[in-house]
PDB file of C-alpha atoms in Angstrom:
ATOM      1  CA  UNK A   1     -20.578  78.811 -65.752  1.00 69.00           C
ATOM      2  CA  UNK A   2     -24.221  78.461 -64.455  1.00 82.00           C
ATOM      3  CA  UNK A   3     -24.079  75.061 -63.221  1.00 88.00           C
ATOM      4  CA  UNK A   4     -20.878  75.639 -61.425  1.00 93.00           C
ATOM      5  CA  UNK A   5     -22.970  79.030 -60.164  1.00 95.00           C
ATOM      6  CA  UNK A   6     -25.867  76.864 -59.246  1.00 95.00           C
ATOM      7  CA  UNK A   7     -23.321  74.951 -56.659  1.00 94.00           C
ATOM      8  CA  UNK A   8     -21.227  77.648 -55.983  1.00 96.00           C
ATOM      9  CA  UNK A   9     -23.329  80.380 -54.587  1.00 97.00           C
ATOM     10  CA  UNK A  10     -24.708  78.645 -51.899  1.00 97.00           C
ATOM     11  CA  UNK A  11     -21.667  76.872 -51.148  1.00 97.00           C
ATOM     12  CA  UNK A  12     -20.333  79.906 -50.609  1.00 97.00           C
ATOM     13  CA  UNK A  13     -22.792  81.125 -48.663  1.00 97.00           C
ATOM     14  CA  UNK A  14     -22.364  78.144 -46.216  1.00 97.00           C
ATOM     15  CA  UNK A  15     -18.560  78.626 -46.473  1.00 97.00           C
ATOM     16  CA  UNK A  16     -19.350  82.364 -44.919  1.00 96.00           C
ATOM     17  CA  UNK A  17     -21.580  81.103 -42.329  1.00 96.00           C
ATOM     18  CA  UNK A  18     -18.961  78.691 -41.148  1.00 96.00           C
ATOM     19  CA  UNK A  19     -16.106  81.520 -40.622  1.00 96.00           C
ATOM     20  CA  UNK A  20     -18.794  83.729 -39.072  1.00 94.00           C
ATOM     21  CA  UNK A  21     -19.394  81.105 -36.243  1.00 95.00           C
ATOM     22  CA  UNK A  22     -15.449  80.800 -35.753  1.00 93.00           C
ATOM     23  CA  UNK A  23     -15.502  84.800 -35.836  1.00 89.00           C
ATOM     24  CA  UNK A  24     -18.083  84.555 -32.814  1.00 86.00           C
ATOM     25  CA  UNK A  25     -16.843  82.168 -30.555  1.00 87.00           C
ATOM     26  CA  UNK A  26     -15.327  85.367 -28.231  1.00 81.00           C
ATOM     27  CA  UNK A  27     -18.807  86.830 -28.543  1.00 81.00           C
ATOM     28  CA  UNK A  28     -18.326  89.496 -31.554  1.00 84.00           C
ATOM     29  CA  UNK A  29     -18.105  89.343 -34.676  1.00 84.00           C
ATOM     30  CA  UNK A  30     -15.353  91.280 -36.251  1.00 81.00           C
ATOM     31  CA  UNK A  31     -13.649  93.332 -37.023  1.00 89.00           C
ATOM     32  CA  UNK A  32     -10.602  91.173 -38.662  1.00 90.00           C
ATOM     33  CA  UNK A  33      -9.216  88.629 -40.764  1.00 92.00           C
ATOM     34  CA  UNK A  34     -12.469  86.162 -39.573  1.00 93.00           C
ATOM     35  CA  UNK A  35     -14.632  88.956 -40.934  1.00 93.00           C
ATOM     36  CA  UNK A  36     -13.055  90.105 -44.073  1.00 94.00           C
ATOM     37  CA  UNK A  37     -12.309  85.962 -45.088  1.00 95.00           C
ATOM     38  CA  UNK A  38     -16.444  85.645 -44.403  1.00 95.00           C
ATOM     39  CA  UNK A  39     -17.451  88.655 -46.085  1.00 95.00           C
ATOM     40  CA  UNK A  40     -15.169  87.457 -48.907  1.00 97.00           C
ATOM     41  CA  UNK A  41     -16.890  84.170 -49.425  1.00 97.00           C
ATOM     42  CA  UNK A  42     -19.983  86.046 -49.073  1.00 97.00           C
ATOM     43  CA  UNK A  43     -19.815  89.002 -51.853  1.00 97.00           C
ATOM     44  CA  UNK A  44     -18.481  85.717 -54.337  1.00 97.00           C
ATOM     45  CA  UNK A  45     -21.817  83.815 -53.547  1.00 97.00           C
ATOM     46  CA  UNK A  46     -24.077  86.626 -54.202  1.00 97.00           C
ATOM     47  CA  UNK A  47     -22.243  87.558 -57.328  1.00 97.00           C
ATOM     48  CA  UNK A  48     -22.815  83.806 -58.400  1.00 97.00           C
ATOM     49  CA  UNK A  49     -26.250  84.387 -57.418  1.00 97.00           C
ATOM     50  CA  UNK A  50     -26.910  86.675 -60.654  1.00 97.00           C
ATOM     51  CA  UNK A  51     -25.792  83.900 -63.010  1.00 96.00           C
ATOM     52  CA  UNK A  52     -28.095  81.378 -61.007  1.00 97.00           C
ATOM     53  CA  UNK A  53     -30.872  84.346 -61.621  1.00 97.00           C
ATOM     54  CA  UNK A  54     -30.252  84.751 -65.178  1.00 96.00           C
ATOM     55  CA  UNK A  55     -29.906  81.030 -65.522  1.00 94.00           C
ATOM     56  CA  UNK A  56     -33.333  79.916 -63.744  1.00 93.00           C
ATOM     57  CA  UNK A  57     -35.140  82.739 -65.947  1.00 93.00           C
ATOM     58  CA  UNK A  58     -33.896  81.095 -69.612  1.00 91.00           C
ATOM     59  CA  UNK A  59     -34.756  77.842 -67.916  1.00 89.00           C
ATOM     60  CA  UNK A  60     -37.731  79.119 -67.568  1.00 88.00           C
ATOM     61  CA  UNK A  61     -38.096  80.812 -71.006  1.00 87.00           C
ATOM     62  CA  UNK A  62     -37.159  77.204 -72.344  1.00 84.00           C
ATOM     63  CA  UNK A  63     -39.416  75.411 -70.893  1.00 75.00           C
ATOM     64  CA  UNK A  64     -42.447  77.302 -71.435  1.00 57.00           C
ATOM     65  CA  UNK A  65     -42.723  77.882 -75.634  1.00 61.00           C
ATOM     66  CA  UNK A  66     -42.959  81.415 -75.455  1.00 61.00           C
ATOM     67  CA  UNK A  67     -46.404  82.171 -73.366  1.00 74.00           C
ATOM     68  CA  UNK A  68     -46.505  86.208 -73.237  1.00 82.00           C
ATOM     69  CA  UNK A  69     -47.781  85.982 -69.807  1.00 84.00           C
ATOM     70  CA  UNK A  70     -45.068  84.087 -68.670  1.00 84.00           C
ATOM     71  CA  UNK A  71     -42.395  85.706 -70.231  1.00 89.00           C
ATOM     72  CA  UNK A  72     -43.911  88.622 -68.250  1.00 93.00           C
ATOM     73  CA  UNK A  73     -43.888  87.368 -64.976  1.00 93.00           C
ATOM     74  CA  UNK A  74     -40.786  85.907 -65.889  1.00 94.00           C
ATOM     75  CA  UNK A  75     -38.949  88.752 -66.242  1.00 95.00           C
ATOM     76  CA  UNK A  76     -40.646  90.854 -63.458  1.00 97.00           C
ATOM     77  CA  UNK A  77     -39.379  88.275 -60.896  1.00 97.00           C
ATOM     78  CA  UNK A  78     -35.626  88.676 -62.389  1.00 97.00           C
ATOM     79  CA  UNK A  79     -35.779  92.330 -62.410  1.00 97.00           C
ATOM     80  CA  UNK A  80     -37.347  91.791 -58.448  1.00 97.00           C
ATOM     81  CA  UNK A  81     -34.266  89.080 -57.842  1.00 97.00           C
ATOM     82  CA  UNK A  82     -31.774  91.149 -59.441  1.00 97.00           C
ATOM     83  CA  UNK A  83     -32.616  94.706 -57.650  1.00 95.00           C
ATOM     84  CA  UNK A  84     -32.633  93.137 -54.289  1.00 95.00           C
ATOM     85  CA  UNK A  85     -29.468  91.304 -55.229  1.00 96.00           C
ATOM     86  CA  UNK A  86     -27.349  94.501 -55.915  1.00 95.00           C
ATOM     87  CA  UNK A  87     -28.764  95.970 -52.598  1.00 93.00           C
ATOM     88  CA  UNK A  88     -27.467  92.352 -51.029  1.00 93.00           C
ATOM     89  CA  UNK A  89     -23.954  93.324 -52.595  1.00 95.00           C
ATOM     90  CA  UNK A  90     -23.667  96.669 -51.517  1.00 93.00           C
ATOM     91  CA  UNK A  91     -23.943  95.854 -48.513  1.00 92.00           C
ATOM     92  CA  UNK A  92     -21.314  92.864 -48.576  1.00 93.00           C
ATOM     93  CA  UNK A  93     -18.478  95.290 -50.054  1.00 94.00           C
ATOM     94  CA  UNK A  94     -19.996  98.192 -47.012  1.00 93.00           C
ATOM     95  CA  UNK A  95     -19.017  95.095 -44.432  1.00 93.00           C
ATOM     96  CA  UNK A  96     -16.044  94.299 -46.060  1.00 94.00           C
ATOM     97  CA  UNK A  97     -15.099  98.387 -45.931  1.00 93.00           C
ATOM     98  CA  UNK A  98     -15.946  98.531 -42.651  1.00 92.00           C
ATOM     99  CA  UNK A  99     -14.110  96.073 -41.460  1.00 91.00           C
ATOM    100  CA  UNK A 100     -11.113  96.945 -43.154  1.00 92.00           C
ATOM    101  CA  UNK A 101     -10.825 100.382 -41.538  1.00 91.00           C
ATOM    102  CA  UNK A 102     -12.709  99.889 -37.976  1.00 88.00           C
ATOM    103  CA  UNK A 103      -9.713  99.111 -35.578  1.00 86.00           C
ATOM    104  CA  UNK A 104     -12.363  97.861 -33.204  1.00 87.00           C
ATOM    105  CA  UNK A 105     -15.855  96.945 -32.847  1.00 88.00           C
ATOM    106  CA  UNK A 106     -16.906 100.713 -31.251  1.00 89.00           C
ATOM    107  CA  UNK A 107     -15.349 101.927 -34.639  1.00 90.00           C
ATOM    108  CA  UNK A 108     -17.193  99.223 -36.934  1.00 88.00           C
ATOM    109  CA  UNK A 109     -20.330 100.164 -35.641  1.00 88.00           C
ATOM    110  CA  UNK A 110     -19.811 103.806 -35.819  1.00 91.00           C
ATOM    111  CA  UNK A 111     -18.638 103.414 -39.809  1.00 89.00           C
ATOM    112  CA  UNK A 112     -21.666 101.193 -40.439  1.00 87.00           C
ATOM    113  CA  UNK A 113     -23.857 103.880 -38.952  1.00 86.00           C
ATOM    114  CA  UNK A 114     -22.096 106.261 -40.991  1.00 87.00           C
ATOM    115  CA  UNK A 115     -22.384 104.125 -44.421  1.00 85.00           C
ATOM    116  CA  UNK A 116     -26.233 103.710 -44.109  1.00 82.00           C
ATOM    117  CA  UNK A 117     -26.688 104.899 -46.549  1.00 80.00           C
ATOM    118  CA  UNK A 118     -24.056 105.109 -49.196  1.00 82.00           C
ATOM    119  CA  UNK A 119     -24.562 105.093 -52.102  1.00 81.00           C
ATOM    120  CA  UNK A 120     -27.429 108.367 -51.480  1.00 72.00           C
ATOM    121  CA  UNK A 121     -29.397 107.604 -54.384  1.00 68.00           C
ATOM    122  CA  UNK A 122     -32.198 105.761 -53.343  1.00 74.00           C
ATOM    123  CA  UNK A 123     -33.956 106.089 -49.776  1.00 77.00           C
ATOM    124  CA  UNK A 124     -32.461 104.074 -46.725  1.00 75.00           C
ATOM    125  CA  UNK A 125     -35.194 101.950 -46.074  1.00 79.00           C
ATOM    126  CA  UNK A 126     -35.367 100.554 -49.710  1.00 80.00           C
ATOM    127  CA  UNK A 127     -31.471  99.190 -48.600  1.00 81.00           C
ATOM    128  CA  UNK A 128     -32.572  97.588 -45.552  1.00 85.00           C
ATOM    129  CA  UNK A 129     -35.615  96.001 -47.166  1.00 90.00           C
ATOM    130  CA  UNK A 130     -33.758  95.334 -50.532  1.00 90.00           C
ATOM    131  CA  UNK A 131     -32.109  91.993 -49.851  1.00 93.00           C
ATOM    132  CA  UNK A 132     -35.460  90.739 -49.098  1.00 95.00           C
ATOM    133  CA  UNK A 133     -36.642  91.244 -52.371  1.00 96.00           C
ATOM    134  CA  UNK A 134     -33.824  89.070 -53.451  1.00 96.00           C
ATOM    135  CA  UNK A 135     -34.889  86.067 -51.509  1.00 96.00           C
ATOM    136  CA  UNK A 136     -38.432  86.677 -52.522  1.00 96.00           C
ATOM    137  CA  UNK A 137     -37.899  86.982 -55.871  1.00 97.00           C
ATOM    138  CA  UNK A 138     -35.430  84.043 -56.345  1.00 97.00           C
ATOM    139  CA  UNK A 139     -38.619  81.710 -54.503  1.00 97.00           C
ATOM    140  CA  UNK A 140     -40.967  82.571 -56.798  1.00 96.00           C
ATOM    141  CA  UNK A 141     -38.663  82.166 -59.726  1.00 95.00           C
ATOM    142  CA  UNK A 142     -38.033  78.602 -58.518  1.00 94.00           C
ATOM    143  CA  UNK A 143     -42.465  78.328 -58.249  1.00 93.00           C
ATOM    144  CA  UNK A 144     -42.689  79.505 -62.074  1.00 91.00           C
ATOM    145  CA  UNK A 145     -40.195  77.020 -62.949  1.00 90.00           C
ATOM    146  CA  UNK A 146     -41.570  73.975 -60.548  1.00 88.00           C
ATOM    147  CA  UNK A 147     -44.956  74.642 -62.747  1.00 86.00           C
ATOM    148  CA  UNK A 148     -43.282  75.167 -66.132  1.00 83.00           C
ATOM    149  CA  UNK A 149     -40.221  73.555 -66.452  1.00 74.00           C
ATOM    150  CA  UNK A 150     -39.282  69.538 -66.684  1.00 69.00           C
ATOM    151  CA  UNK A 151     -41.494  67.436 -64.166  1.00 59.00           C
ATOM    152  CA  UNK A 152     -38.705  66.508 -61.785  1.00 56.00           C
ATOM    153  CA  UNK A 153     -41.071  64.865 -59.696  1.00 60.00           C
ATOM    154  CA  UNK A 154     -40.777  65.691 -55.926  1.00 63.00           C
ATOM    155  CA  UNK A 155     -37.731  67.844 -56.530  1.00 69.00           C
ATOM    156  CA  UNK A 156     -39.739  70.021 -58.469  1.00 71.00           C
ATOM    157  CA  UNK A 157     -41.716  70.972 -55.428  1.00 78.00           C
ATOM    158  CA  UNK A 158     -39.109  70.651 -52.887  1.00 87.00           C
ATOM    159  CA  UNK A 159     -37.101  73.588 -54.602  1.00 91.00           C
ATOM    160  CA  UNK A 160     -38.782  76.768 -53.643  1.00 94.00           C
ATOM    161  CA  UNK A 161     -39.848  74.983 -50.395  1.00 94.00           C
ATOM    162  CA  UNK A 162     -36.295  74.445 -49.513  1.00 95.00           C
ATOM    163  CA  UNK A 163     -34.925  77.885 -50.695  1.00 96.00           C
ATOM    164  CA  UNK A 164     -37.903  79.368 -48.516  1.00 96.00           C
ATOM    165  CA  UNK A 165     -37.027  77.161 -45.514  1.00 96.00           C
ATOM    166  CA  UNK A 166     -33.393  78.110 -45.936  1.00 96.00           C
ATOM    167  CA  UNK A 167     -34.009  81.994 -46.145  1.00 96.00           C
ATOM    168  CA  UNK A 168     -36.691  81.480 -42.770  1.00 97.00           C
ATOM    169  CA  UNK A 169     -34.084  79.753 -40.846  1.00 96.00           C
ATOM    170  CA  UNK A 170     -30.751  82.526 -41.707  1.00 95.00           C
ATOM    171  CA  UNK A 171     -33.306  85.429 -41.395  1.00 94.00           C
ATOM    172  CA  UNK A 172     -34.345  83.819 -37.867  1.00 95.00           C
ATOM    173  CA  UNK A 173     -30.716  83.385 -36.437  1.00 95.00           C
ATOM    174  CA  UNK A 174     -27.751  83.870 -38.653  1.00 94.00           C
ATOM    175  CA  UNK A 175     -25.798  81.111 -36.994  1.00 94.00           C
ATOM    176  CA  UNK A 176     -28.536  78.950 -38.814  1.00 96.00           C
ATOM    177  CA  UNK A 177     -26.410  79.920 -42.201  1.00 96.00           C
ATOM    178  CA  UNK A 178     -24.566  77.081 -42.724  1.00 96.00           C
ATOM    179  CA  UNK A 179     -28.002  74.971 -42.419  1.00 97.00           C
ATOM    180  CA  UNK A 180     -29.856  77.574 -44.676  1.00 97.00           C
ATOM    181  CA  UNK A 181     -27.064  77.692 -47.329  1.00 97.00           C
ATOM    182  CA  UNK A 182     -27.357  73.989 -47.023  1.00 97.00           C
ATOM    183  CA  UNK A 183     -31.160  73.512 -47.862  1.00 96.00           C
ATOM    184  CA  UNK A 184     -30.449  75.996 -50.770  1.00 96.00           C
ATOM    185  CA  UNK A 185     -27.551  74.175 -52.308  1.00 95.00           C
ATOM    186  CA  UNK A 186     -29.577  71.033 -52.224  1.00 93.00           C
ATOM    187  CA  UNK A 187     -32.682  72.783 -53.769  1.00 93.00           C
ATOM    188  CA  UNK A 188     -30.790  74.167 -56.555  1.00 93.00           C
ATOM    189  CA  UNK A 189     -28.242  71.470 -57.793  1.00 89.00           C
ATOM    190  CA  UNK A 190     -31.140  69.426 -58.678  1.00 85.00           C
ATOM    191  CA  UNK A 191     -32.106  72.230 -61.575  1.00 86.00           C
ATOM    192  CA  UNK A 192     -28.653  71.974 -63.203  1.00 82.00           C
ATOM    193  CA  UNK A 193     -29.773  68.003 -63.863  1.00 73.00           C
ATOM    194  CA  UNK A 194     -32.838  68.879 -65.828  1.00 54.00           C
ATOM    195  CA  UNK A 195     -33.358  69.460 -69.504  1.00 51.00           C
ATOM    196  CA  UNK A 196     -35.987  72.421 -70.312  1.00 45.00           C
ATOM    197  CA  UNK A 197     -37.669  71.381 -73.532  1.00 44.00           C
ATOM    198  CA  UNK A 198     -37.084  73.136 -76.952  1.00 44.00           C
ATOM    199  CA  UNK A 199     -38.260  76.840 -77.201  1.00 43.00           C
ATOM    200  CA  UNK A 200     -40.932  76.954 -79.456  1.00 42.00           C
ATOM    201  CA  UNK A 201     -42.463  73.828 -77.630  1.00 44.00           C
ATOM    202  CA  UNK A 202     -44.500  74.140 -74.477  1.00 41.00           C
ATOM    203  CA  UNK A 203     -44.794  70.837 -72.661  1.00 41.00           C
ATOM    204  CA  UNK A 204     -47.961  68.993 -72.548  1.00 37.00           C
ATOM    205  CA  UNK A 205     -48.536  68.586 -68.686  1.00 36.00           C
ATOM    206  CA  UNK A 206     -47.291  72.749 -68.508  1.00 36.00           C
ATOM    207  CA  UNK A 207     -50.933  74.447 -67.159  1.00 33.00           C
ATOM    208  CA  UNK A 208     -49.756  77.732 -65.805  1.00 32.00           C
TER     209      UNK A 208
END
């Protein structure tokens, strides 16, 4: 299941990009079948996402014979990834709500304004800056592991740069998706090839 999660998620992610450019060739974007198809694709990649998460951090664990320190950071930067993750999925299923009842885009926006914020646990702005904790956190999970896991040899370095790169480019224009998802599917099938070594044994060349 992690593997396939590994090339799923951001296959998905592209697959949502795609349908958003076809839902934007009149100039808006939803609401309808375009919109609730993307937003579809789109909840299923970040779900995968948490397996990929939880995947990278026993990698992780694996690879690095049990440091304290590093178990530490590990698992700061999966609780980081997976908060901002759930605040990613809420607002997937609040898009896929939206559309579902807005007969028109006056309507969608109106309902969107009026979700904000749903659920009214946790203060607004921590949803709006949520997701970015996500993409932050899922970086420097892929930095820990480039320094602690299997030399992979440029790969190992090209990871996090690529998942960076991909994140800068949707976050800068969001018909750039299919081109993000595409820089993060390449950084992160190349993980699913490597073999972390024993716990219990930390690897000789591992300095952080």
């Amino acid at each position: 299941m992690t593997k396939i999660a590994f090339r799923l998620a951001p296959a998905l992610m592209g697959g949502y990009g795609v349908v958003r450019l076809i839902d934007g060739r009149d100039g808006q974007h939803g609401p309808g079948p375009a919109w609730t198809i993307g937003h579809l694709f789109f909840l299923g990649a970040l779900l995968l996402y948490g397996p990929v998460i939880a995947g990278l951090r026993r990698r992780i664990l694996d690879a690095e014979g049990g440091s304290r320190s590093r178990r530490i950071t590990a698992d700061i930067l999966t609780a980081v990834a997976g908060a901002g993750l759930a605040t990613f999925v809420r607002v997937a299923v609040l898009d896929i709500v939206v559309g579902l009842k807005a007969a028109d885009t006056a309507e969608k926006s109106a309902l969107s304004d009026r979700y904000a914020d749903v659920p009214a646990v946790l203060p607004q702005a921590f949803y709006e800056i949520g997701p970015l904790f996500f993409m932050l956190g899922l970086v420097a999970m892929l930095v820990q592991y480039a320094l602690v896991g299997p030399r992979r040899g440029l790969s190992a370095v090209l990871s996090p740069a690529l998942v960076l790169l991909g994140f800068v480019a949707i976050m800068a224009n969001m018909n750039l998706l299919p081109v993000g998802a595409a820089m993060i599917w390449f950084a992160l099938v190349p993980i699913t090839r490597g073999k972390a070594a024993p716990r219990g044994r930390t690897p000789a060349s591992a300095v952080v």
